[in-house]
């Protein structure tokens, strides 16, 4: 087999490109894996500072925090599940209204009137040293409200 200089350089470039491609793919897979496990904890403050049955908006965290009668906390997304507009709390009903296409949600985030078809997403909460920490990287979809979505001190 004849192996001239041109062929050698060509094969050297192909080998270098293959090695670089391998590390680029490997790096992006590792990065994706890390980002999947990444938590974005938003400190909403001390648990005992929140009154029961009152929605507390956290616009930077993009959630409403509510403490129910039994003391359980839930952090519901402020994004309407129809097309993502920002919902507003309804003082009369204790629920939420969407200004875009008039969807309404009850105080648990469940749909009262369409076009939204599913409840507001909610975020996992952990309570550490009395602080409410909301993981805003993990909005969770649900079909209805259940007590398992609440976090207690
Ligand atoms: S985005 Fe809320 S009802 Fe359409």
Tab-separated table of C-alpha atoms and ligand atoms in Angstrom:
chain	number	residue	atom	x	y	z
A	1	UNK	CA	0.000	0.000	0.000
A	2	UNK	CA	1.338	3.362	-1.056
A	3	UNK	CA	1.169	5.992	1.663
A	4	UNK	CA	1.998	9.455	0.392
A	5	UNK	CA	2.153	12.711	2.251
A	6	UNK	CA	-1.233	13.989	0.974
A	7	UNK	CA	-3.036	10.838	2.155
A	8	UNK	CA	-1.305	11.033	5.525
A	9	UNK	CA	-2.389	14.653	6.111
A	10	UNK	CA	-5.936	13.864	4.988
A	11	UNK	CA	-6.177	10.939	7.414
A	12	UNK	CA	-4.651	13.040	10.190
A	13	UNK	CA	-7.393	15.694	9.726
A	14	UNK	CA	-10.120	13.045	9.723
A	15	UNK	CA	-8.727	11.517	12.931
A	16	UNK	CA	-8.501	14.936	14.636
A	17	UNK	CA	-12.065	15.815	13.581
A	18	UNK	CA	-13.339	12.460	14.869
A	19	UNK	CA	-11.667	12.926	18.264
A	20	UNK	CA	-13.014	16.472	18.557
A	21	UNK	CA	-16.532	15.326	17.606
A	22	UNK	CA	-16.360	12.556	20.204
A	23	UNK	CA	-15.456	14.997	22.992
A	24	UNK	CA	-18.095	17.539	21.857
A	25	UNK	CA	-20.827	14.870	21.980
A	26	UNK	CA	-19.547	13.486	25.275
A	27	UNK	CA	-19.456	16.990	26.789
A	28	UNK	CA	-22.976	17.870	25.694
A	29	UNK	CA	-24.352	14.594	27.091
A	30	UNK	CA	-22.660	15.197	30.443
A	31	UNK	CA	-23.900	18.783	30.513
A	32	UNK	CA	-27.471	17.676	29.746
A	33	UNK	CA	-27.257	15.091	32.517
A	34	UNK	CA	-26.014	17.688	35.003
A	35	UNK	CA	-28.691	20.229	34.034
A	36	UNK	CA	-31.386	17.613	34.523
A	37	UNK	CA	-30.349	17.189	38.162
A	38	UNK	CA	-29.833	20.899	38.766
A	39	UNK	CA	-32.100	22.478	41.367
A	40	UNK	CA	-33.023	26.125	41.450
A	41	UNK	CA	-34.058	26.726	45.038
A	42	UNK	CA	-35.959	29.937	45.669
A	43	UNK	CA	-36.082	30.974	49.319
A	44	UNK	CA	-39.594	32.330	49.930
A	45	UNK	CA	-38.948	33.134	53.592
A	46	UNK	CA	-39.909	31.772	56.991
A	47	UNK	CA	-42.817	29.320	57.010
A	48	UNK	CA	-44.452	30.911	60.060
A	49	UNK	CA	-44.626	34.308	58.344
A	50	UNK	CA	-47.372	33.190	55.922
A	51	UNK	CA	-51.062	33.553	56.830
A	52	UNK	CA	-53.398	30.698	56.007
A	53	UNK	CA	-55.510	30.768	52.825
A	54	UNK	CA	-53.816	33.783	51.303
A	55	UNK	CA	-51.939	33.611	47.977
A	56	UNK	CA	-48.476	35.151	48.098
A	57	UNK	CA	-47.141	36.050	44.639
A	58	UNK	CA	-43.426	35.580	43.936
A	59	UNK	CA	-43.020	36.999	40.444
A	60	UNK	CA	-39.270	36.392	40.193
A	61	UNK	CA	-39.793	32.768	41.202
A	62	UNK	CA	-42.896	32.611	38.977
A	63	UNK	CA	-45.155	31.029	41.596
A	64	UNK	CA	-47.922	31.723	44.113
A	65	UNK	CA	-47.299	30.319	47.572
A	66	UNK	CA	-50.342	29.316	49.610
A	67	UNK	CA	-50.691	27.860	53.093
A	68	UNK	CA	-53.905	25.928	53.634
A	69	UNK	CA	-55.951	25.539	56.841
A	70	UNK	CA	-54.114	22.375	57.866
A	71	UNK	CA	-50.768	24.176	57.546
A	72	UNK	CA	-49.743	22.514	54.256
A	73	UNK	CA	-47.910	24.646	51.693
A	74	UNK	CA	-48.163	24.559	47.909
A	75	UNK	CA	-46.253	26.613	45.319
A	76	UNK	CA	-48.318	26.943	42.135
A	77	UNK	CA	-47.002	28.267	38.854
A	78	UNK	CA	-48.211	31.703	37.808
A	79	UNK	CA	-48.337	30.499	34.178
A	80	UNK	CA	-51.734	29.610	32.790
A	81	UNK	CA	-51.819	26.049	31.478
A	82	UNK	CA	-53.628	27.185	28.319
A	83	UNK	CA	-50.959	29.277	26.574
A	84	UNK	CA	-48.740	30.470	29.408
A	85	UNK	CA	-50.084	33.934	30.276
A	86	UNK	CA	-49.525	35.131	33.840
A	87	UNK	CA	-52.595	34.458	36.002
A	88	UNK	CA	-53.803	36.907	38.642
A	89	UNK	CA	-55.215	36.077	42.034
A	90	UNK	CA	-58.957	36.596	42.431
A	91	UNK	CA	-59.597	38.092	45.854
A	92	UNK	CA	-63.328	37.185	45.800
A	93	UNK	CA	-62.908	33.474	45.037
A	94	UNK	CA	-59.409	32.943	46.412
A	95	UNK	CA	-58.543	31.417	43.040
A	96	UNK	CA	-56.836	32.709	39.927
A	97	UNK	CA	-57.985	34.310	36.668
A	98	UNK	CA	-56.157	34.429	33.366
A	99	UNK	CA	-56.449	37.790	31.602
A	100	UNK	CA	-55.716	36.371	28.136
A	101	UNK	CA	-58.632	34.018	27.366
A	102	UNK	CA	-60.542	34.075	30.674
A	103	UNK	CA	-59.615	30.689	32.140
A	104	UNK	CA	-60.382	30.494	35.850
A	105	UNK	CA	-58.777	28.336	38.521
A	106	UNK	CA	-59.880	27.629	42.086
A	107	UNK	CA	-57.685	28.127	45.163
A	108	UNK	CA	-56.130	24.686	44.589
A	109	UNK	CA	-55.204	25.682	41.032
A	110	UNK	CA	-57.840	23.430	39.461
A	111	UNK	CA	-59.701	24.583	36.336
A	112	UNK	CA	-63.089	26.223	36.931
A	113	UNK	CA	-63.563	27.436	33.375
A	114	UNK	CA	-61.790	26.746	30.091
A	115	UNK	CA	-60.018	27.077	27.679
A	116	UNK	CA	-57.351	25.770	30.121
A	117	UNK	CA	-57.841	22.025	30.559
A	118	UNK	CA	-55.512	21.174	33.428
A	119	UNK	CA	-54.612	22.674	36.815
A	120	UNK	CA	-51.765	25.103	37.371
A	121	UNK	CA	-48.443	23.285	37.662
A	122	UNK	CA	-46.835	23.147	41.090
A	123	UNK	CA	-43.235	23.153	42.321
A	124	UNK	CA	-41.615	20.882	44.940
A	125	UNK	CA	-41.078	22.544	48.322
A	126	UNK	CA	-38.594	21.660	51.033
A	127	UNK	CA	-38.537	23.347	54.414
A	128	UNK	CA	-35.131	23.776	55.966
A	129	UNK	CA	-34.494	25.626	59.233
A	130	UNK	CA	-37.986	27.093	58.918
A	131	UNK	CA	-37.324	28.500	55.426
A	132	UNK	CA	-39.573	27.607	52.490
A	133	UNK	CA	-37.365	26.529	49.579
A	134	UNK	CA	-39.163	26.180	46.249
A	135	UNK	CA	-37.464	24.232	43.458
A	136	UNK	CA	-38.466	26.377	40.477
A	137	UNK	CA	-36.577	24.131	38.037
A	138	UNK	CA	-39.212	21.397	38.350
A	139	UNK	CA	-42.744	22.484	37.424
A	140	UNK	CA	-44.944	19.431	37.933
A	141	UNK	CA	-48.065	18.788	35.870
A	142	UNK	CA	-51.119	17.289	37.576
A	143	UNK	CA	-54.666	16.220	36.771
A	144	UNK	CA	-56.186	17.480	40.013
A	145	UNK	CA	-55.267	18.660	43.486
A	146	UNK	CA	-54.320	16.114	46.126
A	147	UNK	CA	-52.924	16.453	49.639
A	148	UNK	CA	-49.737	14.720	48.492
A	149	UNK	CA	-48.830	17.988	46.719
A	150	UNK	CA	-48.625	19.821	50.059
A	151	UNK	CA	-45.509	20.227	52.175
A	152	UNK	CA	-45.668	20.535	55.942
A	153	UNK	CA	-43.284	22.086	58.456
B	1	LIG	S1	-53.411	31.733	28.225
B	1	LIG	FE1	-54.733	31.644	29.918
B	1	LIG	S2	-56.643	31.299	29.073
B	1	LIG	FE2	-55.356	31.359	27.362
